[in-house]
CSV table of C-alpha atoms and ligand atoms in Angstrom, one decimal:
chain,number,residue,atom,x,y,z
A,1,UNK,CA,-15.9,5.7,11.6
A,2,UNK,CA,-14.6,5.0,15.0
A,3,UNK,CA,-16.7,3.7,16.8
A,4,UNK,CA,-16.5,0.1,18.8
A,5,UNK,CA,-18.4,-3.0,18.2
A,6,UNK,CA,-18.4,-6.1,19.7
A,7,UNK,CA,-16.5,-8.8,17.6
A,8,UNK,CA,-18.5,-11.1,15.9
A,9,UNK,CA,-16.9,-13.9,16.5
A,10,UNK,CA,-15.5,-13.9,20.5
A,11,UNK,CA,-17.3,-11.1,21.3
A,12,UNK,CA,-14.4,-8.7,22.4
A,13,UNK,CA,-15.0,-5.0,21.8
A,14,UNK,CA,-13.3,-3.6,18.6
A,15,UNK,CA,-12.1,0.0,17.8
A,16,UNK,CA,-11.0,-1.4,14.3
A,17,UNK,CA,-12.4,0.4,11.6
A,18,UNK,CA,-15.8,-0.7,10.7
A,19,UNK,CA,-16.5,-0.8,6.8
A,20,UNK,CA,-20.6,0.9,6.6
A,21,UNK,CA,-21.8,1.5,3.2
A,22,UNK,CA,-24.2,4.2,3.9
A,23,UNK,CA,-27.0,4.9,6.6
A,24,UNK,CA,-29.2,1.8,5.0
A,25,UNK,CA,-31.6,4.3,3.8
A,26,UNK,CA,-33.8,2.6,0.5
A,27,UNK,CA,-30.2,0.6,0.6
A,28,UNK,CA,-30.3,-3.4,0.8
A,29,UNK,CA,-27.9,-3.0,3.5
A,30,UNK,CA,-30.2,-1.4,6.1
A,31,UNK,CA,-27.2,0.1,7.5
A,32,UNK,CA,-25.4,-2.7,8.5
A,33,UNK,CA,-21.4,-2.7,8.1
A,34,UNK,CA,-20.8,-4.4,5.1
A,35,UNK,CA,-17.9,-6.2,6.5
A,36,UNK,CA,-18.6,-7.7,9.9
A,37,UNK,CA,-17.0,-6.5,12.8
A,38,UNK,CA,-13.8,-8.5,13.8
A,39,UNK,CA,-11.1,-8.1,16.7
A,40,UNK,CA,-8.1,-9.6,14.9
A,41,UNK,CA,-7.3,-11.2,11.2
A,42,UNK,CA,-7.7,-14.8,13.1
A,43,UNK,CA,-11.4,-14.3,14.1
A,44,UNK,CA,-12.1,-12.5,11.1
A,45,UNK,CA,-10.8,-15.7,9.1
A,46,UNK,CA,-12.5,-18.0,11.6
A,47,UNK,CA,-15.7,-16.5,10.6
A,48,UNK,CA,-15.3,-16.7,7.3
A,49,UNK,CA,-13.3,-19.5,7.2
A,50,UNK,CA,-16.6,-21.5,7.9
A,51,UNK,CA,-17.8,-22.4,4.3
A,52,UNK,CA,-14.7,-22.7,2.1
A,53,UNK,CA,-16.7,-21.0,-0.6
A,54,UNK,CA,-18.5,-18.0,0.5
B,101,ZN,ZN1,-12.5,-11.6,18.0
B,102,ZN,ZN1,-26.1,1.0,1.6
């Protein structure tokens, strides 16, 4: 995968490697990446960083 995606947290495009787990097909994930798309470790643990457990 290299394709780019907005960050999901400031919104700046990302060429980091996306995580997909297949095409969604009969798949709960309906092809969504199952990690979200993040520019950098800080917005990635900003996001998450929300809830202290999940
Ligand atoms: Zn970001
Ligand atoms: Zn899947």
């Amino acid at each position: 995968m290299n394709e780019t995606f907005p960050c999901i947290q400031c919104g700046k495009v990302t060429t980091k490697d996306i995580e997909f787990c297949c095409d969604g097909y009969e798949c709960g994930c309906k092809g969504l990446p199952i990690h979200p798309p993040t520019c950098s470790k800080e917005c990635d643990e900003n996001f998450f960083g929300r809830g202290e457990n999940k």
